[in-house]
PDB file of C-alpha atoms and ligand atoms in Angstrom:
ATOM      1  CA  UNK A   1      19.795  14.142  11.231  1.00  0.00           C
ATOM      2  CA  UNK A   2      22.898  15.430  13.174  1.00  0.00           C
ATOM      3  CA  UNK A   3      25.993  13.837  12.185  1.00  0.00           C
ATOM      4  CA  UNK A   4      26.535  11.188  15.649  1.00  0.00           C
ATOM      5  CA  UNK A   5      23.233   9.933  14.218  1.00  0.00           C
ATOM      6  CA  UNK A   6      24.380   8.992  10.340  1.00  0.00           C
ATOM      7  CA  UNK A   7      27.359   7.045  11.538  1.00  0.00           C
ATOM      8  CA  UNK A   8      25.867   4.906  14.380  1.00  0.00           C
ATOM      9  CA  UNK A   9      22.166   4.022  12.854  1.00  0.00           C
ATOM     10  CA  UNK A  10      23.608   2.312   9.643  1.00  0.00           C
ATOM     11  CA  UNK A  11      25.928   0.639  11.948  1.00  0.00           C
ATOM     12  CA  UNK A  12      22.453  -0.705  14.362  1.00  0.00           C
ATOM     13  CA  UNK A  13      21.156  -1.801  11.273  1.00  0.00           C
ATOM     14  CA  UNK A  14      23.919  -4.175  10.026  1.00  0.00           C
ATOM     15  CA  UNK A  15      23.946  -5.152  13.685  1.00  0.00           C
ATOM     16  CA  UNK A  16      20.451  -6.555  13.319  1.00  0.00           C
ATOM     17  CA  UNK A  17      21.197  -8.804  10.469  1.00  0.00           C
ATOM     18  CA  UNK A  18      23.464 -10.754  12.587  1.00  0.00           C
ATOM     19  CA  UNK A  19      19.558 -11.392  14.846  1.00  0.00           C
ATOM     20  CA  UNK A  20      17.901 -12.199  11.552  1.00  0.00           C
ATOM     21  CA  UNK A  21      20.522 -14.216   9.651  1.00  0.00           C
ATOM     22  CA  UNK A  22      20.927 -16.317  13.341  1.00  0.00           C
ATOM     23  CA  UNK A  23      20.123 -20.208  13.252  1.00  0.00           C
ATOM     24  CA  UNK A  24      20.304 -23.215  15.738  1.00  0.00           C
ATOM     25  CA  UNK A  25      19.890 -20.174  18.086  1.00  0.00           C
ATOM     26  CA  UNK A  26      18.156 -22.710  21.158  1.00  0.00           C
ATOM     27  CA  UNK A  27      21.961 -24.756  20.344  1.00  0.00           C
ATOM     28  CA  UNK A  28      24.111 -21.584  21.433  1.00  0.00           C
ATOM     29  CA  UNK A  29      22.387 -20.947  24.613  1.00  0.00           C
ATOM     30  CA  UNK A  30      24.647 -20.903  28.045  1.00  0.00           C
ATOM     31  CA  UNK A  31      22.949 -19.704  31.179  1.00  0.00           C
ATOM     32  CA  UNK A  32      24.067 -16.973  33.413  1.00  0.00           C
ATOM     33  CA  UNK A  33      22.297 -17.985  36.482  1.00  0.00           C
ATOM     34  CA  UNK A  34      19.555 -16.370  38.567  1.00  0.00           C
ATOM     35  CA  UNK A  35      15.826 -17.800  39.472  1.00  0.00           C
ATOM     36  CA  UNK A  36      15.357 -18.420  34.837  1.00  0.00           C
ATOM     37  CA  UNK A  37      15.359 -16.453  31.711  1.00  0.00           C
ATOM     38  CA  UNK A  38      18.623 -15.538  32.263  1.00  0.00           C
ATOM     39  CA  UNK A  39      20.305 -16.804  28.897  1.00  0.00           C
ATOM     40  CA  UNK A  40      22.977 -15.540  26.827  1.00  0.00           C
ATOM     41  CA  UNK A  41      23.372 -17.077  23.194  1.00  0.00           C
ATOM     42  CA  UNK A  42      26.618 -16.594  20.544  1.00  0.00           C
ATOM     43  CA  UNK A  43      24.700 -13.832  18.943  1.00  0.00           C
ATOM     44  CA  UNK A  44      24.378 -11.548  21.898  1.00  0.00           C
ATOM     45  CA  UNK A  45      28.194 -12.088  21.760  1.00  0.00           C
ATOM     46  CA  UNK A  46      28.823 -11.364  18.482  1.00  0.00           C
ATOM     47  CA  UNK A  47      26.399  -8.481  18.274  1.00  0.00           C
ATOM     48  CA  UNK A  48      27.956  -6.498  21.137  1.00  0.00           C
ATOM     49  CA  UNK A  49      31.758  -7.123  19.585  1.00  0.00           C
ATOM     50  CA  UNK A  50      30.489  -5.951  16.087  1.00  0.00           C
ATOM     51  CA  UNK A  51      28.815  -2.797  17.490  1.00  0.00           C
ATOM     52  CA  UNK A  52      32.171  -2.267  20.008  1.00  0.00           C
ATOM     53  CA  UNK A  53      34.603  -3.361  17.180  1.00  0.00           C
ATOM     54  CA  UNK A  54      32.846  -0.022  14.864  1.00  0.00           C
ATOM     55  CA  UNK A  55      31.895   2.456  17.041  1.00  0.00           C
ATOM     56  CA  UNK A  56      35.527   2.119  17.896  1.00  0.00           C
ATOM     57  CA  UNK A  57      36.538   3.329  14.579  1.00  0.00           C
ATOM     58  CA  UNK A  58      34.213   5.785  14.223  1.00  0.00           C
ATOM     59  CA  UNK A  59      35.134   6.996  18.323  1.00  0.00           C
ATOM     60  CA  UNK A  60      38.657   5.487  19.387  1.00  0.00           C
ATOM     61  CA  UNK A  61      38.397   6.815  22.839  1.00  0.00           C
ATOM     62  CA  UNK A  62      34.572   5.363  23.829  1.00  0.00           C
ATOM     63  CA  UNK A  63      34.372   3.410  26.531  1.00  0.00           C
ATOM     64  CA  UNK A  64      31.471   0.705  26.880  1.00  0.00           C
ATOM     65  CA  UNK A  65      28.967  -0.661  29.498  1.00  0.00           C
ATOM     66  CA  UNK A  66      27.174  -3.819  28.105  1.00  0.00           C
ATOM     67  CA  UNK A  67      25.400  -6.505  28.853  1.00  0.00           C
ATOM     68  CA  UNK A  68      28.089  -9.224  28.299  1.00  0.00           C
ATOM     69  CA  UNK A  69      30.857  -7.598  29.629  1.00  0.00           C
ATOM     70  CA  UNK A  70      32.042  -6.486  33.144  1.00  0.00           C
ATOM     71  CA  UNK A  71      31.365  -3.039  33.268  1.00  0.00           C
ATOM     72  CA  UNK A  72      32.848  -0.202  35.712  1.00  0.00           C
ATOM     73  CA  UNK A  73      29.814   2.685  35.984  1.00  0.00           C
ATOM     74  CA  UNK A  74      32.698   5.463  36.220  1.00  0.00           C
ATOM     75  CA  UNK A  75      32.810   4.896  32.661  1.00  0.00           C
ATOM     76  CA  UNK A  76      29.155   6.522  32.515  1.00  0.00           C
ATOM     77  CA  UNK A  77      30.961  10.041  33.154  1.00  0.00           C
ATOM     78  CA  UNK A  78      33.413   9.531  30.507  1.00  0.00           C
ATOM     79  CA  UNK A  79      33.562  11.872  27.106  1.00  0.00           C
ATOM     80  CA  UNK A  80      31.762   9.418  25.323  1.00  0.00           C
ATOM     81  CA  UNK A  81      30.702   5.728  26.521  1.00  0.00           C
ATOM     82  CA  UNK A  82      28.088   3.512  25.002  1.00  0.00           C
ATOM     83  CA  UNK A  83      25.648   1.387  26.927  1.00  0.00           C
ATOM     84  CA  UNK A  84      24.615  -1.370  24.825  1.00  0.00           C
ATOM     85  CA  UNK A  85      22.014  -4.302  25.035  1.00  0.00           C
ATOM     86  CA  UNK A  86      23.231  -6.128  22.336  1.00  0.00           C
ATOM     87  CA  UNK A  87      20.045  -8.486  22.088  1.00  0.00           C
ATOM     88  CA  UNK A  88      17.266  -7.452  24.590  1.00  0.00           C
ATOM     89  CA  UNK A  89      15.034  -9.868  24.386  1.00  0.00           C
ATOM     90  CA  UNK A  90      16.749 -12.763  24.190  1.00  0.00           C
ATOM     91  CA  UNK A  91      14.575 -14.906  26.023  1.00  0.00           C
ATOM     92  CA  UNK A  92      12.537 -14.282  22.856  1.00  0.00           C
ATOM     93  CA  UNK A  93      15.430 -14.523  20.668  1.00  0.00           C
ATOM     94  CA  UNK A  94      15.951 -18.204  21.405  1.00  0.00           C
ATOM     95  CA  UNK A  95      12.170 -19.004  21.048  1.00  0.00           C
ATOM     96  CA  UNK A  96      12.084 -16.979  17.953  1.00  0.00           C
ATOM     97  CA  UNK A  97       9.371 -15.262  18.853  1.00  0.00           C
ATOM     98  CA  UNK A  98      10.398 -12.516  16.495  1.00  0.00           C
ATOM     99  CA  UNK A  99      10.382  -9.466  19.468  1.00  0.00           C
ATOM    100  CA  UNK A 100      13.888  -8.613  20.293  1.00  0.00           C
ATOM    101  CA  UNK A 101      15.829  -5.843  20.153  1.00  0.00           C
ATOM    102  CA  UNK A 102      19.493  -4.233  20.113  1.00  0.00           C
ATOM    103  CA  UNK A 103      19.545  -1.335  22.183  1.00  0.00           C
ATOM    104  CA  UNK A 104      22.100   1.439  22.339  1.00  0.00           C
ATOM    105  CA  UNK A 105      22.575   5.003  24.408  1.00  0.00           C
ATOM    106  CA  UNK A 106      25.576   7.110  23.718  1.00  0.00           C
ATOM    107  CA  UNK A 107      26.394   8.890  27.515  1.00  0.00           C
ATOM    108  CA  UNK A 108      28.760  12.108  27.789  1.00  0.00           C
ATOM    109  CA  UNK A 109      29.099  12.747  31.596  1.00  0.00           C
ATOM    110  CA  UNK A 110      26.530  11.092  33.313  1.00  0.00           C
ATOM    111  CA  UNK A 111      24.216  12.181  30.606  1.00  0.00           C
ATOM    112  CA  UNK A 112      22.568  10.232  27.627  1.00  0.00           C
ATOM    113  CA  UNK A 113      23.028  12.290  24.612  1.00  0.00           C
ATOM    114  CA  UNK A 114      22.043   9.508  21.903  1.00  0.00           C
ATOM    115  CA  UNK A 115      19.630   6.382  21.903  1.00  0.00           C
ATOM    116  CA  UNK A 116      18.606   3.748  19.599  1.00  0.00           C
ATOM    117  CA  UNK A 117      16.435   1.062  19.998  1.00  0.00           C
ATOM    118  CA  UNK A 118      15.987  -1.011  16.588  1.00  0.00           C
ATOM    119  CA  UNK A 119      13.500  -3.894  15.895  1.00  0.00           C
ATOM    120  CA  UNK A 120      15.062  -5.954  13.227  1.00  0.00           C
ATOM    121  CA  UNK A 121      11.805  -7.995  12.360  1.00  0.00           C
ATOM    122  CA  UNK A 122      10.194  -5.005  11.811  1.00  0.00           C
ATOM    123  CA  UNK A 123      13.031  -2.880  10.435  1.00  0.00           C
ATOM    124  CA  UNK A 124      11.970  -0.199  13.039  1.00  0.00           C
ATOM    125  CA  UNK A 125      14.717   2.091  14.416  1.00  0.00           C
ATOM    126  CA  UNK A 126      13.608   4.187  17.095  1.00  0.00           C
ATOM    127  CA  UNK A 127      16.152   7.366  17.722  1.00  0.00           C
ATOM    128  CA  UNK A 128      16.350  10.124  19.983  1.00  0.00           C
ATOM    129  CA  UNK A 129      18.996  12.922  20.473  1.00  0.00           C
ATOM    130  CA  UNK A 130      18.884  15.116  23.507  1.00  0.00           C
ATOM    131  CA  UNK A 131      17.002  18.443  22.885  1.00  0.00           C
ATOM    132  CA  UNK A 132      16.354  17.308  19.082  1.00  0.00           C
ATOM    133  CA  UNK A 133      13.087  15.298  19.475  1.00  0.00           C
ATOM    134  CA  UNK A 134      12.165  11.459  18.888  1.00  0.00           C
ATOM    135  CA  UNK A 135      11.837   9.410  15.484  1.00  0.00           C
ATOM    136  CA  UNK A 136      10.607   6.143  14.245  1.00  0.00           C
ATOM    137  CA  UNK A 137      12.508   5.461  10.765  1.00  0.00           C
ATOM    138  CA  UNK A 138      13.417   9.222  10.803  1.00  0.00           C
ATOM    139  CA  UNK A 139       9.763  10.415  11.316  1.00  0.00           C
ATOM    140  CA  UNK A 140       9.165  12.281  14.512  1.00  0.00           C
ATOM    141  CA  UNK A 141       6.799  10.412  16.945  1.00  0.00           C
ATOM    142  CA  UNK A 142       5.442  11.291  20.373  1.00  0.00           C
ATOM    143  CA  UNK A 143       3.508   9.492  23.520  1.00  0.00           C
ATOM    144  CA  UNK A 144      -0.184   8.928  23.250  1.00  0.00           C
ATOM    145  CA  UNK A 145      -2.664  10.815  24.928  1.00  0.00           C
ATOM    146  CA  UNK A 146      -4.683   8.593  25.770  1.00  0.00           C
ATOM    147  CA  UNK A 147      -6.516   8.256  29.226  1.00  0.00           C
ATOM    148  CA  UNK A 148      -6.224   5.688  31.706  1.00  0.00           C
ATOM    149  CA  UNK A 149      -9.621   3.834  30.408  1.00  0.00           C
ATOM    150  CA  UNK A 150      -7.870   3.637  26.858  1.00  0.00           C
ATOM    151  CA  UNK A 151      -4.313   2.762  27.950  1.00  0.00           C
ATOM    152  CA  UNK A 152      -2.537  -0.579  27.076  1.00  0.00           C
ATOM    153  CA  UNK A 153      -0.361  -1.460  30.036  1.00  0.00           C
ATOM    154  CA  UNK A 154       2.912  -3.243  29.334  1.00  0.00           C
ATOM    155  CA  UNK A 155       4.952  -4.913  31.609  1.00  0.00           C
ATOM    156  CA  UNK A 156       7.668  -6.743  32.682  1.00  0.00           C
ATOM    157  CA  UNK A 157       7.569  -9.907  35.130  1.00  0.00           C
ATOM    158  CA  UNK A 158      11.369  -9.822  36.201  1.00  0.00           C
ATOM    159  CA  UNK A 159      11.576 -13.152  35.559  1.00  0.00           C
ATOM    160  CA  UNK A 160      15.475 -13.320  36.869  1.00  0.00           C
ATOM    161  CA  UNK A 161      13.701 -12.264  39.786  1.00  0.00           C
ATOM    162  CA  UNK A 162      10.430 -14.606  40.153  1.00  0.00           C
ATOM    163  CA  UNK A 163      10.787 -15.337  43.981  1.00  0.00           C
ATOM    164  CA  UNK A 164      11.595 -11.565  44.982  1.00  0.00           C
ATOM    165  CA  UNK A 165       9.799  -9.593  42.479  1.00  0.00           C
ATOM    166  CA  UNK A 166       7.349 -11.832  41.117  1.00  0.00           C
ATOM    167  CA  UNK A 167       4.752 -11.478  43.167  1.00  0.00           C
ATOM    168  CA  UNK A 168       4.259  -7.887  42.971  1.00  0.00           C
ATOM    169  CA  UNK A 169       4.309  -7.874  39.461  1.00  0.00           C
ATOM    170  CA  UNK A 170       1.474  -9.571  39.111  1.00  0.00           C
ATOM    171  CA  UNK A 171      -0.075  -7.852  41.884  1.00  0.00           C
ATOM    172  CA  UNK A 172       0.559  -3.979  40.237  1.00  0.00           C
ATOM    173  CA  UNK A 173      -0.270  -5.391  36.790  1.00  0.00           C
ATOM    174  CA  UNK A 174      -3.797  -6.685  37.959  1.00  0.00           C
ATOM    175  CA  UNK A 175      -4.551  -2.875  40.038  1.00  0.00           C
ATOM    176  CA  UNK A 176      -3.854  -1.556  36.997  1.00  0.00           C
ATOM    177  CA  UNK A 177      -5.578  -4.160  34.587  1.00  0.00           C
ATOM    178  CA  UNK A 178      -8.870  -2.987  36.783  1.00  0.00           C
ATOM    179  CA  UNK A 179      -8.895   0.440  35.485  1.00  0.00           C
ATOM    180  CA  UNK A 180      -7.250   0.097  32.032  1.00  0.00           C
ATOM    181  CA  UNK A 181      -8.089  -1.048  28.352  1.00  0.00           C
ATOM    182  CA  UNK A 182      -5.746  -4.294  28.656  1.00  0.00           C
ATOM    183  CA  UNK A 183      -2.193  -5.330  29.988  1.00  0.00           C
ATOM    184  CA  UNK A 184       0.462  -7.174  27.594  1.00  0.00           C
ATOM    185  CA  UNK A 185       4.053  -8.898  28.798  1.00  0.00           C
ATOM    186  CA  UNK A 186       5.570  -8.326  25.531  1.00  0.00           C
ATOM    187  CA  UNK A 187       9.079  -9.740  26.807  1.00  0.00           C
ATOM    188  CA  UNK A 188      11.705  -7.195  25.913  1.00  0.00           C
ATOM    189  CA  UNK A 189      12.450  -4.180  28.018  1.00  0.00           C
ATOM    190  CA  UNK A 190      14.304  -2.016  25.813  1.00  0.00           C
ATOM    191  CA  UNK A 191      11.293  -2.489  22.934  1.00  0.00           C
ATOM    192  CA  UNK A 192       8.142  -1.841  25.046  1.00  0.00           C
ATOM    193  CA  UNK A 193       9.664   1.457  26.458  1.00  0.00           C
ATOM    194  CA  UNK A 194      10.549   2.352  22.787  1.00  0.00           C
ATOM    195  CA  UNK A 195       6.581   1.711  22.102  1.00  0.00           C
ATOM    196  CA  UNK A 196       5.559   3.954  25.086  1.00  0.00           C
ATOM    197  CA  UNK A 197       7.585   6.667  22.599  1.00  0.00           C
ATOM    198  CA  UNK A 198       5.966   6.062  19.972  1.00  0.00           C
ATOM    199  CA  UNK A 199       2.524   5.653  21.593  1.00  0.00           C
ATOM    200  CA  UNK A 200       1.669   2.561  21.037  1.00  0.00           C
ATOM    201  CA  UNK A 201       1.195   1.727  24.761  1.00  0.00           C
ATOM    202  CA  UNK A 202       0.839   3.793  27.297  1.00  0.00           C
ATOM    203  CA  UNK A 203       1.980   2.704  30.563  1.00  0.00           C
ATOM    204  CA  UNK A 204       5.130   0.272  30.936  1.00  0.00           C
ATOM    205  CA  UNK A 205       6.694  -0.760  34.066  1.00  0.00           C
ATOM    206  CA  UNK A 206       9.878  -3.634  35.143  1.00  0.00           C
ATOM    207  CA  UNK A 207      10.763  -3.716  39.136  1.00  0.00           C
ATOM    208  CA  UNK A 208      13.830  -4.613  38.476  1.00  0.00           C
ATOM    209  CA  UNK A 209      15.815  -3.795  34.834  1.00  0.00           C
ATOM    210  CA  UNK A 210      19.413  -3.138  33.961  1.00  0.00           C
ATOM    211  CA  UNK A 211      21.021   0.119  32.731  1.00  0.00           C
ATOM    212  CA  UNK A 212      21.782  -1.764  29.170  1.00  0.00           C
ATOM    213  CA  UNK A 213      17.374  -1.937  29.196  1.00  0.00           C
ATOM    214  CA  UNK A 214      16.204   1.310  30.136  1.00  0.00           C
ATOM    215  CA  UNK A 215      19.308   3.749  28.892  1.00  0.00           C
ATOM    216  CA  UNK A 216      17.937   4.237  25.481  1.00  0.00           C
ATOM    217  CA  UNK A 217      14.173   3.983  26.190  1.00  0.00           C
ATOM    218  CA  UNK A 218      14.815   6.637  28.739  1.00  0.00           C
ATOM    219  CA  UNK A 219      15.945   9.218  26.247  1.00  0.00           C
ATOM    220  CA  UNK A 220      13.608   8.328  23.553  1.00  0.00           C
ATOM    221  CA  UNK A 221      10.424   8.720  26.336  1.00  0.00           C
ATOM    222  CA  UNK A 222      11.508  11.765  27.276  1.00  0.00           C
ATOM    223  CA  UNK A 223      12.150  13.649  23.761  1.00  0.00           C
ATOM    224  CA  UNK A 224       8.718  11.829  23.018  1.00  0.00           C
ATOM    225  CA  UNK A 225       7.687  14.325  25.838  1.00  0.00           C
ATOM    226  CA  UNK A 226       6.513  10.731  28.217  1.00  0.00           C
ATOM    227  CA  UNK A 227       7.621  10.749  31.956  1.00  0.00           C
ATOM    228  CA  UNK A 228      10.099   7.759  33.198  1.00  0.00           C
ATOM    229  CA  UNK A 229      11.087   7.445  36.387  1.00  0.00           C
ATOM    230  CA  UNK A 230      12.518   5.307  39.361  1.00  0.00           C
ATOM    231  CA  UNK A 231      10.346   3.733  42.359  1.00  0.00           C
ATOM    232  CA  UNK A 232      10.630   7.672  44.426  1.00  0.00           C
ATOM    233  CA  UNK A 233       9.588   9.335  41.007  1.00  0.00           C
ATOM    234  CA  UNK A 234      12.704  10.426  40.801  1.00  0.00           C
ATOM    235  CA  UNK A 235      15.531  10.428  37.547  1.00  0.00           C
ATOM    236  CA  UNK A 236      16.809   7.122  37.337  1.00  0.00           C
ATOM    237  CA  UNK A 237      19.936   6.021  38.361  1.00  0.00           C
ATOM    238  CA  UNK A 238      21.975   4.842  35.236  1.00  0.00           C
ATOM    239  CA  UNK A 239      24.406   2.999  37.212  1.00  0.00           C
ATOM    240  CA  UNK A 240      23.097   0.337  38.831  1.00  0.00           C
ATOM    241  CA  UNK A 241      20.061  -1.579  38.335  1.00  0.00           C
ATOM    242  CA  UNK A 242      16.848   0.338  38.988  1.00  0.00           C
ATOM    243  CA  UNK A 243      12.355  -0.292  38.602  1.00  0.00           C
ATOM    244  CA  UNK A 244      11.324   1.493  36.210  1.00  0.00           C
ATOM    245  CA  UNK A 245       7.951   2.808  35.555  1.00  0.00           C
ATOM    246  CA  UNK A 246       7.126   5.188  32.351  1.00  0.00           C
ATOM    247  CA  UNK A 247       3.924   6.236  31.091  1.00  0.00           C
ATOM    248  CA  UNK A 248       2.564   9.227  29.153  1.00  0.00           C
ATOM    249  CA  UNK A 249       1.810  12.695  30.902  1.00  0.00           C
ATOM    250  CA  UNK A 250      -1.911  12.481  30.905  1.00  0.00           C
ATOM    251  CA  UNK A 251      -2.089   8.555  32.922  1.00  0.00           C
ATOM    252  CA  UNK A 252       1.026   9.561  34.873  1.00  0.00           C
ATOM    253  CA  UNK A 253      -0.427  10.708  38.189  1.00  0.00           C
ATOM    254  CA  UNK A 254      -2.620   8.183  38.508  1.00  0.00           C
ATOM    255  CA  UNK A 255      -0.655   5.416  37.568  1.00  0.00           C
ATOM    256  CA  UNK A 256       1.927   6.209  39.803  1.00  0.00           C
ATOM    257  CA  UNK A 257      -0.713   6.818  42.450  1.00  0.00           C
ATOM    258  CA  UNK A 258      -1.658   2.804  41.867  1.00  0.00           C
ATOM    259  CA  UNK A 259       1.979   1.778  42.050  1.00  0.00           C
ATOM    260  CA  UNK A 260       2.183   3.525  45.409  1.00  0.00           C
ATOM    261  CA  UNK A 261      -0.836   1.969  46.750  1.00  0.00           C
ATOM    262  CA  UNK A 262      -0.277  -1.148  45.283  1.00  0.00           C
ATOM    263  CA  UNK A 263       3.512  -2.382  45.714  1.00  0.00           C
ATOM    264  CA  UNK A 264       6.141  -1.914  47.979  1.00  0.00           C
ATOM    265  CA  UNK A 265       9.755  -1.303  46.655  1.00  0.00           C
TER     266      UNK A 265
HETATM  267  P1  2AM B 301      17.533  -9.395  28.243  1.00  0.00           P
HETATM  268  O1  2AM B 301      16.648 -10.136  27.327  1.00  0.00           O
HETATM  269  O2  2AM B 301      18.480  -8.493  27.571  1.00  0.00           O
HETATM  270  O3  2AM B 301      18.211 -10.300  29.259  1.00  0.00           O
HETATM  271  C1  2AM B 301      12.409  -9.370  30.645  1.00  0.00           C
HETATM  272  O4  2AM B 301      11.532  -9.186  31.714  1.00  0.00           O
HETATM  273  C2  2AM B 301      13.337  -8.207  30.554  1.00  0.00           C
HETATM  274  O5  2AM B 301      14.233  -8.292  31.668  1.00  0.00           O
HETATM  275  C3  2AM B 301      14.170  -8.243  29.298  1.00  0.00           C
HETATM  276  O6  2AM B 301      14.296  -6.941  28.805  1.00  0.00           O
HETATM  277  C4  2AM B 301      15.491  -8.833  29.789  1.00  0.00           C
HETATM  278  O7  2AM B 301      16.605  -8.380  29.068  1.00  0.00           O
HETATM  279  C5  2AM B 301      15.567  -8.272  31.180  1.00  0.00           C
HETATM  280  N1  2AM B 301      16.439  -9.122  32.008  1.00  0.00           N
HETATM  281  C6  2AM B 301      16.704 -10.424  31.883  1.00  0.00           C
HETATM  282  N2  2AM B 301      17.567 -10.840  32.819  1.00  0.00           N
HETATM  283  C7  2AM B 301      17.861  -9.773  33.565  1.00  0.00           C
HETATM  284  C8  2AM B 301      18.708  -9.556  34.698  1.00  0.00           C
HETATM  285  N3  2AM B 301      19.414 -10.524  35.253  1.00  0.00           N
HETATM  286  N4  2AM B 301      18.749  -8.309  35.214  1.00  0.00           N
HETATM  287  C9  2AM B 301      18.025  -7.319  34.669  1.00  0.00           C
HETATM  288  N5  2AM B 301      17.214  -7.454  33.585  1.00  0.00           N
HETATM  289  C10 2AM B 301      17.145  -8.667  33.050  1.00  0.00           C
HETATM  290 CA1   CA B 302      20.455  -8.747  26.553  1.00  0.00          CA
END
């Protein structure tokens, strides 16, 4: 482990014990409007000030990009700025359904150079640096290669989004559910793209996601050696919202081939 990485994962980790040591979670709720599921509770507060409040130390000039904060995407092309999920998830979170995660991707102009996704439940860090491979707990781990008939499907129902985006979820998840093994709607972004890396599903997709739930997961797909892309198949955009649809190299063609015959976005 380079040194970027044994100063910020210790940090994730103590950042997780403010998810598992939360209580009265449902009682700290406010909303932040949009169709539902669009909550924000005093730990996805206090999780993003502890993790900008250290990687300040450890970095006085980064910049951040996070979920509950206004942002300004210039910042992306700064020296160093973190985009941070502080609970993804959190829809989960206040049901404690115990699958949530804090997300975190360390950008240098334009670029993610870092990501972390960590599972506090399950005490599962998942870490990538650019050009230096993928880990889960500090062991490498890679996509699957397994073939469309064998593939687990996960998905997200952009739920922010029911009237516009609903629709078509459902619609691409069933074309696919034809010619797969099975389809889950695990519930947090950041975490079922950080599965795809470690091949534990195979396909994922979200028409609609945030930069704070696919900057991590992108880097840790890619050094998994997955493909993740936007609705053209292109790189995604880390600056605005964006679909995303990732999958391992051997499904790839064909899923995409489904999401082009299926949906229109
Ligand atoms: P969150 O829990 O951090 O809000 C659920 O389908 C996924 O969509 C979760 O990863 C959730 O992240 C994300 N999500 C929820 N509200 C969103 C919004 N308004 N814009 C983009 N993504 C959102
Ligand atoms: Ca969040």
């Amino acid at each position: 482990m380079n040194k970027i990485e044994n100063l910020l994962l210790p940090l994730i980790r103590e950042a997780g014990k403010i998810m598992t040591g939360a209580r009265e979670i449902e009682d700290t709720v406010s909303e932040k409007g949009g169709d539902s599921a669009n909550m924000v509770t005093v730990y996805d507060v206090a999780v993003q000030n502890f993790l900008m409040q250290e990687i300040s130390k450890i970095i006085p000039d980064a910049f951040f990009f996070a979920e509950e904060k206004e942002n300004n995407a210039e910042d992306l092309m700064r020296d160093h700025c973190f985009v941070i999920d502080p609970i993804d998830g959190t829809t989960n979170f206040v049901h404690d359904y115990r699958y949530s995660c804090i997300s975190v991707a360390m950008f240098s102009k334009g670029d993610v150079k870092f990501a972390a996704v960590y599972d506090p439940y399950a005490d599962e860090m998942f870490s990538a640096v650019k050009g230096g491979g993928a880990f889960l707990n500090g062991e490498p781990m890679k996509v699957s290669d397994r073939d469309m008939a064998h593939s687990i499907v996960a998905f997200g129902t952009c739920p922010h989004m029911k009237k516009k985006m609903g629709e078509q979820s459902f619609r691409l998840a069933y074309a696919l559910y034809s010619e797969c093994s099975d389809v889950r709607r695990p519930g947090a972004a950041a975490l079922d793209i950080a599965h795809l890396a470690a091949g534990r599903n195979d396909i994922f997709f979200e028409l609609l996601l945030s930069p704070w739930d696919f900057a991590a997961g992108s880097l840790l797909v890619k050094e998994a050696g997955g493909i993740i892309t936007n609705s053209g198949g292109e790189k995604i955009d880390f600056s605005a919202p964006s679909p995303v649809f990732a999958a391992n190299p051997k499904v790839w063609s064909r899923f995409f081939e489904i999401v082009k015959n299926t949906i229109d976005i």
